[in-house]
CSV table of N, CA and C in Angstrom, one decimal:
chain,number,residue,atom,x,y,z
A,578,MET,N,97.1,91.1,82.8
A,578,MET,CA,95.9,91.9,82.9
A,578,MET,C,95.7,92.4,84.3
A,579,ALA,N,95.3,93.6,84.4
A,579,ALA,CA,95.1,94.2,85.7
A,579,ALA,C,93.9,93.6,86.4
A,580,ARG,N,94.0,93.5,87.7
A,580,ARG,CA,93.0,92.9,88.5
A,580,ARG,C,92.4,93.9,89.4
A,581,ASP,N,91.0,94.0,89.5
A,581,ASP,CA,90.4,94.9,90.4
A,581,ASP,C,90.7,94.5,91.8
A,582,ILE,N,91.1,95.5,92.6
A,582,ILE,CA,91.4,95.3,94.0
A,582,ILE,C,90.3,95.8,94.8
A,583,ASP,N,89.7,94.9,95.6
A,583,ASP,CA,88.5,95.3,96.5
A,583,ASP,C,89.0,95.5,97.9
A,584,ASP,N,88.0,95.8,98.8
A,584,ASP,CA,88.3,96.0,100.2
A,584,ASP,C,88.9,94.8,100.9
A,585,VAL,N,88.5,93.6,100.5
A,585,VAL,CA,89.1,92.4,101.2
A,585,VAL,C,90.6,92.3,100.7
A,586,ASP,N,90.8,92.5,99.4
A,586,ASP,CA,92.2,92.5,99.0
A,586,ASP,C,93.1,93.5,99.7
A,587,ARG,N,92.5,94.7,99.9
A,587,ARG,CA,93.3,95.8,100.6
A,587,ARG,C,93.6,95.3,102.0
A,588,ARG,N,92.6,94.7,102.7
A,588,ARG,CA,92.8,94.2,104.0
A,588,ARG,C,93.9,93.1,104.1
A,589,ILE,N,93.9,92.3,103.1
A,589,ILE,CA,95.0,91.2,103.0
A,589,ILE,C,96.3,91.9,102.8
A,590,ILE,N,96.4,92.8,101.9
A,590,ILE,CA,97.7,93.5,101.7
A,590,ILE,C,98.1,94.2,102.9
A,591,ALA,N,97.2,94.9,103.6
A,591,ALA,CA,97.6,95.6,104.9
A,591,ALA,C,98.1,94.6,105.9
A,592,ALA,N,97.4,93.5,106.0
A,592,ALA,CA,97.9,92.5,107.0
A,592,ALA,C,99.3,92.0,106.6
A,593,LEU,N,99.6,91.8,105.4
A,593,LEU,CA,100.9,91.3,104.9
A,593,LEU,C,101.9,92.4,105.1
A,594,VAL,N,101.6,93.7,104.9
A,594,VAL,CA,102.5,94.8,105.1
A,594,VAL,C,102.9,94.8,106.6
A,595,ALA,N,101.9,94.6,107.5
A,595,ALA,CA,102.2,94.6,108.9
A,595,ALA,C,103.0,93.3,109.3
A,596,ASP,N,102.8,92.2,108.7
A,596,ASP,CA,103.5,91.0,109.0
A,596,ASP,C,103.5,90.0,107.8
A,597,SER,N,104.6,90.1,107.0
A,597,SER,CA,104.7,89.3,105.8
A,597,SER,C,104.9,87.8,106.1
A,598,ARG,N,105.1,87.5,107.4
A,598,ARG,CA,105.3,86.1,107.7
A,598,ARG,C,104.0,85.4,108.2
A,599,SER,N,102.9,86.1,108.0
A,599,SER,CA,101.6,85.5,108.4
A,599,SER,C,101.3,84.2,107.6
A,600,SER,N,100.8,83.2,108.3
A,600,SER,CA,100.3,82.0,107.7
A,600,SER,C,99.0,82.3,107.0
A,601,ILE,N,98.6,81.4,106.1
A,601,ILE,CA,97.2,81.6,105.5
A,601,ILE,C,96.1,81.6,106.6
A,602,ARG,N,96.3,80.7,107.6
A,602,ARG,CA,95.3,80.7,108.7
A,602,ARG,C,95.3,82.1,109.4
A,603,GLN,N,96.5,82.6,109.8
A,603,GLN,CA,96.5,83.9,110.5
A,603,GLN,C,95.9,85.0,109.6
A,604,LEU,N,96.3,85.0,108.3
A,604,LEU,CA,95.8,86.0,107.4
A,604,LEU,C,94.3,85.9,107.3
A,605,ALA,N,93.7,84.7,107.2
A,605,ALA,CA,92.3,84.6,107.1
A,605,ALA,C,91.6,85.1,108.4
A,606,GLU,N,92.2,84.8,109.5
A,606,GLU,CA,91.6,85.3,110.8
A,606,GLU,C,91.6,86.8,110.9
A,607,ARG,N,92.7,87.4,110.5
A,607,ARG,CA,92.9,88.9,110.5
A,607,ARG,C,91.9,89.6,109.6
A,608,VAL,N,91.7,89.0,108.4
A,608,VAL,CA,90.8,89.6,107.4
A,608,VAL,C,89.4,89.2,107.5
A,609,HIS,N,89.1,88.2,108.4
A,609,HIS,CA,87.8,87.6,108.6
A,609,HIS,C,87.1,87.0,107.3
A,610,ILE,N,88.0,86.1,106.7
A,610,ILE,CA,87.5,85.3,105.6
A,610,ILE,C,88.0,83.9,105.8
A,611,SER,N,87.5,83.0,105.0
A,611,SER,CA,87.9,81.6,105.2
A,611,SER,C,89.3,81.4,104.7
A,612,ARG,N,89.9,80.3,105.2
A,612,ARG,CA,91.3,80.0,104.7
A,612,ARG,C,91.4,79.8,103.2
A,613,SER,N,90.4,79.1,102.7
A,613,SER,CA,90.5,78.9,101.2
A,613,SER,C,90.3,80.2,100.5
A,614,ALA,N,89.5,81.1,101.0
A,614,ALA,CA,89.3,82.4,100.3
A,614,ALA,C,90.6,83.2,100.4
A,615,ALA,N,91.2,83.2,101.6
A,615,ALA,CA,92.5,83.9,101.8
A,615,ALA,C,93.6,83.3,100.9
A,616,HIS,N,93.7,82.0,100.8
A,616,HIS,CA,94.6,81.4,99.9
A,616,HIS,C,94.4,81.8,98.4
A,617,SER,N,93.2,81.7,98.0
A,617,SER,CA,92.8,82.0,96.6
A,617,SER,C,93.1,83.5,96.3
A,618,ARG,N,92.7,84.4,97.2
A,618,ARG,CA,92.9,85.8,97.0
A,618,ARG,C,94.4,86.1,97.0
A,619,LEU,N,95.1,85.5,97.9
A,619,LEU,CA,96.6,85.8,98.0
A,619,LEU,C,97.2,85.3,96.7
A,620,ASN,N,96.9,84.2,96.2
A,620,ASN,CA,97.5,83.7,94.9
A,620,ASN,C,97.1,84.6,93.8
A,621,ALA,N,95.9,85.1,93.8
A,621,ALA,CA,95.4,86.0,92.7
A,621,ALA,C,96.2,87.3,92.7
A,622,LEU,N,96.4,87.8,94.0
A,622,LEU,CA,97.2,89.1,94.1
A,622,LEU,C,98.6,88.9,93.6
A,623,ILE,N,99.2,87.7,93.9
A,623,ILE,CA,100.6,87.5,93.5
A,623,ILE,C,100.6,87.3,91.9
A,624,ALA,N,99.6,86.6,91.4
A,624,ALA,CA,99.6,86.4,89.9
A,624,ALA,C,99.4,87.7,89.2
A,625,ALA,N,98.6,88.6,89.8
A,625,ALA,CA,98.3,89.9,89.1
A,625,ALA,C,99.5,90.9,89.3
A,626,GLY,N,100.5,90.5,90.1
A,626,GLY,CA,101.6,91.4,90.3
A,626,GLY,C,101.4,92.4,91.4
A,627,ALA,N,100.3,92.4,92.0
A,627,ALA,CA,100.0,93.4,93.1
A,627,ALA,C,100.9,93.1,94.3
A,628,ILE,N,101.2,91.9,94.5
A,628,ILE,CA,102.2,91.5,95.5
A,628,ILE,C,103.4,90.9,94.8
A,629,ARG,N,104.6,91.6,94.9
A,629,ARG,CA,105.7,91.1,94.1
A,629,ARG,C,106.6,90.2,94.9
A,630,ARG,N,106.7,90.4,96.2
A,630,ARG,CA,107.6,89.6,97.0
A,630,ARG,C,107.3,89.8,98.5
A,631,PHE,N,107.8,88.9,99.3
A,631,PHE,CA,107.6,89.0,100.7
A,631,PHE,C,109.0,89.4,101.3
A,632,THR,N,109.1,90.3,102.2
A,632,THR,CA,110.4,90.8,102.6
A,632,THR,C,110.4,91.2,104.1
A,633,ALA,N,111.5,91.5,104.6
A,633,ALA,CA,111.7,91.9,106.0
A,633,ALA,C,111.9,93.4,106.1
A,634,ASP,N,111.4,94.0,107.2
A,634,ASP,CA,111.6,95.4,107.4
A,634,ASP,C,112.8,95.6,108.3
A,635,ILE,N,113.9,96.1,107.7
A,635,ILE,CA,115.2,96.1,108.3
A,635,ILE,C,115.4,97.5,109.0
A,636,ASP,N,116.0,97.4,110.2
A,636,ASP,CA,116.4,98.5,111.0
A,636,ASP,C,117.8,98.9,110.5
A,637,LYS,N,118.0,100.0,109.8
A,637,LYS,CA,119.3,100.3,109.2
A,637,LYS,C,120.3,100.6,110.4
A,638,ALA,N,119.9,101.2,111.4
A,638,ALA,CA,120.8,101.5,112.5
A,638,ALA,C,121.3,100.2,113.2
A,639,ALA,N,120.5,99.2,113.3
A,639,ALA,CA,120.9,97.9,113.9
A,639,ALA,C,121.9,97.2,113.0
A,640,LEU,N,121.9,97.6,111.7
A,640,LEU,CA,122.9,97.0,110.8
A,640,LEU,C,124.2,97.9,110.7
A,641,GLY,N,124.2,98.9,111.5
A,641,GLY,CA,125.4,99.8,111.4
A,641,GLY,C,125.3,100.9,110.4
A,642,MET,N,124.2,101.0,109.7
A,642,MET,CA,124.0,102.0,108.7
A,642,MET,C,123.5,103.3,109.3
A,643,THR,N,124.4,104.1,109.8
A,643,THR,CA,124.1,105.3,110.7
A,643,THR,C,124.0,106.6,109.9
A,644,VAL,N,124.5,106.6,108.7
A,644,VAL,CA,124.5,107.9,107.9
A,644,VAL,C,123.8,107.6,106.6
A,645,SER,N,122.8,108.6,106.3
A,645,SER,CA,122.0,108.5,105.1
A,645,SER,C,122.1,109.8,104.4
A,646,ALA,N,121.9,109.7,103.1
A,646,ALA,CA,121.9,110.9,102.2
A,646,ALA,C,120.9,110.6,101.0
A,647,VAL,N,120.4,111.7,100.6
A,647,VAL,CA,119.7,111.7,99.3
A,647,VAL,C,120.6,112.5,98.4
A,648,VAL,N,120.9,111.8,97.2
A,648,VAL,CA,121.8,112.4,96.3
A,648,VAL,C,121.0,112.8,95.0
A,649,VAL,N,121.1,114.0,94.7
A,649,VAL,CA,120.5,114.6,93.4
A,649,VAL,C,121.5,114.4,92.3
A,650,VAL,N,121.1,113.8,91.2
A,650,VAL,CA,122.1,113.4,90.1
A,650,VAL,C,121.6,114.0,88.8
A,651,LYS,N,122.6,114.7,88.1
A,651,LYS,CA,122.4,115.1,86.8
A,651,LYS,C,123.1,114.1,85.8
A,652,ILE,N,122.4,113.7,84.8
A,652,ILE,CA,123.0,112.7,83.9
A,652,ILE,C,123.1,113.3,82.5
A,653,GLY,N,124.2,113.0,81.8
A,653,GLY,CA,124.5,113.5,80.5
A,653,GLY,C,123.9,112.6,79.4
A,654,GLU,N,124.7,112.5,78.4
A,654,GLU,CA,124.3,111.7,77.2
A,654,GLU,C,124.6,110.2,77.3
A,655,ARG,N,123.9,109.6,78.1
A,655,ARG,CA,124.0,108.1,78.2
A,655,ARG,C,122.6,107.5,78.5
A,656,PRO,N,122.3,106.4,78.0
A,656,PRO,CA,120.9,105.9,78.2
A,656,PRO,C,120.6,105.6,79.7
A,657,TRP,N,119.4,106.1,80.1
A,657,TRP,CA,119.0,105.9,81.5
A,657,TRP,C,119.2,104.5,82.0
A,658,PRO,N,118.7,103.5,81.3
A,658,PRO,CA,118.8,102.1,81.9
A,658,PRO,C,120.3,101.7,82.2
A,659,ASP,N,121.2,102.2,81.4
A,659,ASP,CA,122.6,101.9,81.7
A,659,ASP,C,123.1,102.6,83.0
A,660,VAL,N,122.8,103.9,83.1
A,660,VAL,CA,123.2,104.7,84.3
A,660,VAL,C,122.5,104.1,85.5
A,661,ARG,N,121.2,103.9,85.4
A,661,ARG,CA,120.4,103.3,86.5
A,661,ARG,C,121.0,102.0,87.0
A,662,ASP,N,121.3,101.1,86.2
A,662,ASP,CA,121.9,99.8,86.6
A,662,ASP,C,123.2,100.0,87.2
A,663,ASP,N,124.1,100.9,86.7
A,663,ASP,CA,125.4,101.1,87.3
A,663,ASP,C,125.2,101.7,88.7
A,664,LEU,N,124.3,102.7,88.8
A,664,LEU,CA,124.1,103.3,90.2
A,664,LEU,C,123.6,102.3,91.2
A,665,ALA,N,122.6,101.5,90.7
A,665,ALA,CA,122.0,100.5,91.6
A,665,ALA,C,123.0,99.4,92.1
A,666,ALA,N,124.0,99.2,91.3
A,666,ALA,CA,125.0,98.2,91.7
A,666,ALA,C,126.1,98.7,92.7
A,667,LEU,N,126.1,100.0,93.0
A,667,LEU,CA,127.0,100.5,94.0
A,667,LEU,C,126.7,100.1,95.4
A,668,PRO,N,127.7,99.9,96.2
A,668,PRO,CA,127.5,99.5,97.6
A,668,PRO,C,126.8,100.7,98.3
A,669,PHE,N,125.9,100.3,99.2
A,669,PHE,CA,125.2,101.3,100.1
A,669,PHE,C,124.1,102.0,99.4
A,670,VAL,N,123.9,101.9,98.1
A,670,VAL,CA,122.8,102.6,97.4
A,670,VAL,C,121.5,101.7,97.5
A,671,GLU,N,120.6,102.3,98.2
A,671,GLU,CA,119.3,101.6,98.5
A,671,GLU,C,118.3,101.7,97.4
A,672,LYS,N,118.2,102.9,96.8
A,672,LYS,CA,117.2,103.2,95.8
A,672,LYS,C,117.7,104.2,94.8
A,673,VAL,N,117.3,103.9,93.5
A,673,VAL,CA,117.6,104.8,92.4
A,673,VAL,C,116.3,105.2,91.8
A,674,GLN,N,116.0,106.5,91.6
A,674,GLN,CA,114.7,106.9,91.1
A,674,GLN,C,115.0,107.9,90.0
A,675,ALA,N,114.3,107.7,88.8
A,675,ALA,CA,114.3,108.7,87.8
A,675,ALA,C,113.2,109.7,88.2
A,676,VAL,N,113.5,111.0,88.0
A,676,VAL,CA,112.5,112.0,88.4
A,676,VAL,C,112.4,113.1,87.3
A,677,SER,N,111.3,113.8,87.4
A,677,SER,CA,111.1,114.9,86.4
A,677,SER,C,111.6,116.2,87.0
A,678,GLY,N,111.7,117.2,86.1
A,678,GLY,CA,112.2,118.5,86.5
A,678,GLY,C,113.6,118.7,86.1
A,679,ASP,N,114.3,119.6,86.8
A,679,ASP,CA,115.6,120.0,86.3
A,679,ASP,C,116.7,119.1,86.8
A,680,ILE,N,116.4,118.0,87.5
A,680,ILE,CA,117.3,117.0,87.8
A,680,ILE,C,116.9,115.7,87.2
A,681,ASP,N,117.8,114.7,87.2
A,681,ASP,CA,117.5,113.5,86.5
A,681,ASP,C,117.2,112.3,87.4
A,682,ALA,N,117.9,112.2,88.5
A,682,ALA,CA,117.7,111.1,89.4
A,682,ALA,C,117.9,111.4,90.8
A,683,LEU,N,117.3,110.6,91.7
A,683,LEU,CA,117.6,110.7,93.1
A,683,LEU,C,118.1,109.3,93.6
A,684,LEU,N,119.1,109.4,94.4
A,684,LEU,CA,119.7,108.1,95.0
A,684,LEU,C,119.4,108.2,96.5
A,685,THR,N,119.1,107.1,97.1
A,685,THR,CA,119.1,107.0,98.6
A,685,THR,C,120.2,106.1,99.0
A,686,VAL,N,121.1,106.7,99.8
A,686,VAL,CA,122.4,106.0,100.1
A,686,VAL,C,122.4,105.9,101.7
A,687,ASN,N,122.7,104.7,102.2
A,687,ASN,CA,122.8,104.5,103.6
A,687,ASN,C,124.2,103.8,103.8
A,688,ALA,N,125.0,104.4,104.7
A,688,ALA,CA,126.4,103.9,104.9
A,688,ALA,C,126.7,103.8,106.4
A,689,PRO,N,127.7,103.1,106.8
A,689,PRO,CA,128.1,103.0,108.2
A,689,PRO,C,128.8,104.2,108.7
A,690,SER,N,129.4,105.0,107.8
A,690,SER,CA,130.1,106.2,108.3
A,690,SER,C,130.1,107.3,107.2
A,691,ASN,N,130.5,108.5,107.6
A,691,ASN,CA,130.7,109.6,106.6
A,691,ASN,C,131.8,109.3,105.6
A,692,THR,N,132.8,108.6,106.1
A,692,THR,CA,133.9,108.2,105.2
A,692,THR,C,133.4,107.3,104.1
A,693,GLU,N,132.6,106.3,104.4
A,693,GLU,CA,132.1,105.4,103.4
A,693,GLU,C,131.1,106.0,102.5
A,694,LEU,N,130.3,106.9,103.1
A,694,LEU,CA,129.3,107.7,102.4
A,694,LEU,C,129.9,108.5,101.3
A,695,SER,N,131.0,109.3,101.7
A,695,SER,CA,131.7,110.2,100.8
A,695,SER,C,132.4,109.3,99.7
A,696,GLN,N,132.9,108.2,100.1
A,696,GLN,CA,133.6,107.3,99.1
A,696,GLN,C,132.6,106.9,98.0
A,697,VAL,N,131.4,106.6,98.4
A,697,VAL,CA,130.4,106.2,97.3
A,697,VAL,C,130.0,107.4,96.5
A,698,ILE,N,129.7,108.5,97.1
A,698,ILE,CA,129.2,109.7,96.4
A,698,ILE,C,130.3,110.4,95.6
A,699,LEU,N,131.4,110.7,96.2
A,699,LEU,CA,132.4,111.5,95.6
A,699,LEU,C,133.3,110.7,94.6
A,700,ARG,N,133.4,109.4,94.8
A,700,ARG,CA,134.3,108.6,93.9
A,700,ARG,C,133.5,107.7,93.0
A,701,GLN,N,132.8,106.8,93.6
A,701,GLN,CA,132.1,105.8,92.8
A,701,GLN,C,131.0,106.3,91.9
A,702,VAL,N,130.1,107.2,92.4
A,702,VAL,CA,129.1,107.7,91.6
A,702,VAL,C,129.7,108.5,90.5
A,703,HIS,N,130.7,109.4,90.8
A,703,HIS,CA,131.3,110.3,89.8
A,703,HIS,C,132.1,109.5,88.7
A,704,GLU,N,132.5,108.3,89.0
A,704,GLU,CA,133.2,107.5,88.1
A,704,GLU,C,132.3,106.8,87.0
A,705,ILE,N,131.0,106.8,87.2
A,705,ILE,CA,130.1,106.2,86.3
A,705,ILE,C,129.9,107.1,85.1
A,706,PRO,N,130.2,106.5,83.9
A,706,PRO,CA,130.0,107.3,82.7
A,706,PRO,C,128.6,107.9,82.6
A,707,GLY,N,128.5,109.1,82.2
A,707,GLY,CA,127.2,109.8,82.0
A,707,GLY,C,126.8,110.7,83.2
A,708,ILE,N,127.5,110.5,84.4
A,708,ILE,CA,127.2,111.4,85.5
A,708,ILE,C,127.8,112.7,85.3
A,709,VAL,N,127.0,113.8,85.3
A,709,VAL,CA,127.5,115.1,85.1
A,709,VAL,C,127.8,115.8,86.4
A,710,SER,N,126.8,115.7,87.4
A,710,SER,CA,127.0,116.3,88.7
A,710,SER,C,126.1,115.7,89.7
A,711,THR,N,126.5,115.9,91.0
A,711,THR,CA,125.7,115.4,92.1
A,711,THR,C,125.6,116.5,93.1
A,712,ARG,N,124.5,116.4,93.9
A,712,ARG,CA,124.4,117.3,95.1
A,712,ARG,C,123.8,116.4,96.2
A,713,SER,N,124.5,116.4,97.4
A,713,SER,CA,124.1,115.5,98.4
A,713,SER,C,123.4,116.2,99.6
A,714,LEU,N,122.3,115.6,100.1
A,714,LEU,CA,121.6,116.1,101.2
A,714,LEU,C,121.6,115.1,102.3
A,715,LEU,N,122.3,115.4,103.4
A,715,LEU,CA,122.3,114.5,104.5
A,715,LEU,C,120.9,114.4,105.2
A,716,VAL,N,120.5,113.2,105.5
A,716,VAL,CA,119.3,112.9,106.2
A,716,VAL,C,119.5,113.1,107.7
A,717,LEU,N,118.8,114.0,108.3
A,717,LEU,CA,119.0,114.3,109.7
A,717,LEU,C,118.0,113.5,110.6
A,718,ASP,N,116.8,113.3,110.1
A,718,ASP,CA,115.8,112.5,110.8
A,718,ASP,C,114.8,112.0,109.7
A,719,GLU,N,114.2,110.8,110.1
A,719,GLU,CA,113.2,110.3,109.1
A,719,GLU,C,112.2,109.5,109.9
A,720,VAL,N,111.0,109.4,109.3
A,720,VAL,CA,109.9,108.6,109.9
A,720,VAL,C,109.2,108.0,108.7
A,721,ASP,N,108.7,106.7,108.9
A,721,ASP,CA,108.0,106.1,107.8
A,721,ASP,C,106.6,106.7,107.7
A,722,GLY,N,106.1,106.9,106.6
A,722,GLY,CA,104.7,107.3,106.3
A,722,GLY,C,103.8,106.1,106.1
A,723,HIS,N,102.8,106.2,105.3
A,723,HIS,CA,101.9,105.1,105.0
A,723,HIS,C,102.5,104.3,103.8
A,724,ARG,N,102.6,103.0,104.0
A,724,ARG,CA,103.0,102.2,102.9
A,724,ARG,C,101.7,101.7,102.2
A,725,PRO,N,101.8,101.4,100.9
A,725,PRO,CA,100.7,100.9,100.2
A,725,PRO,C,100.0,99.7,100.9
A,726,GLY,N,98.7,99.8,101.1
A,726,GLY,CA,98.0,98.8,101.8
A,726,GLY,C,97.8,99.0,103.2
A,727,SER,N,98.5,100.0,103.8
A,727,SER,CA,98.4,100.2,105.2
A,727,SER,C,97.4,101.3,105.6
């Protein structure tokens, strides 16, 4: 069942987006509520599925992932869940998204080099049954926008 998200919940989410390692005490102080209220609300947000997991914000360049591309994919006669799962299992594929319009999917691919990027796109993606064609767009610059809750 969906849970109504109020301003306090949004402040909790924003605080966790800024630092997912916050303790309940730190969270309560940042949001200006009691520790028991912070604990209760956090558990309710998790139970409602509004917060799915706690994760780290990774610097791709620090991990050696210096080349990125968005890959436009056309899919033929194969069920989307099967193609999606095969694409998501490939190395260096960060995200797989079904989209509307005259294309079927977008991939976000981050790799250590052009050689590894082309290996994924030109060989591994095209070997997946159901892939009709791809078009790759190299990412030249990027900046994060607003994340939910921020």
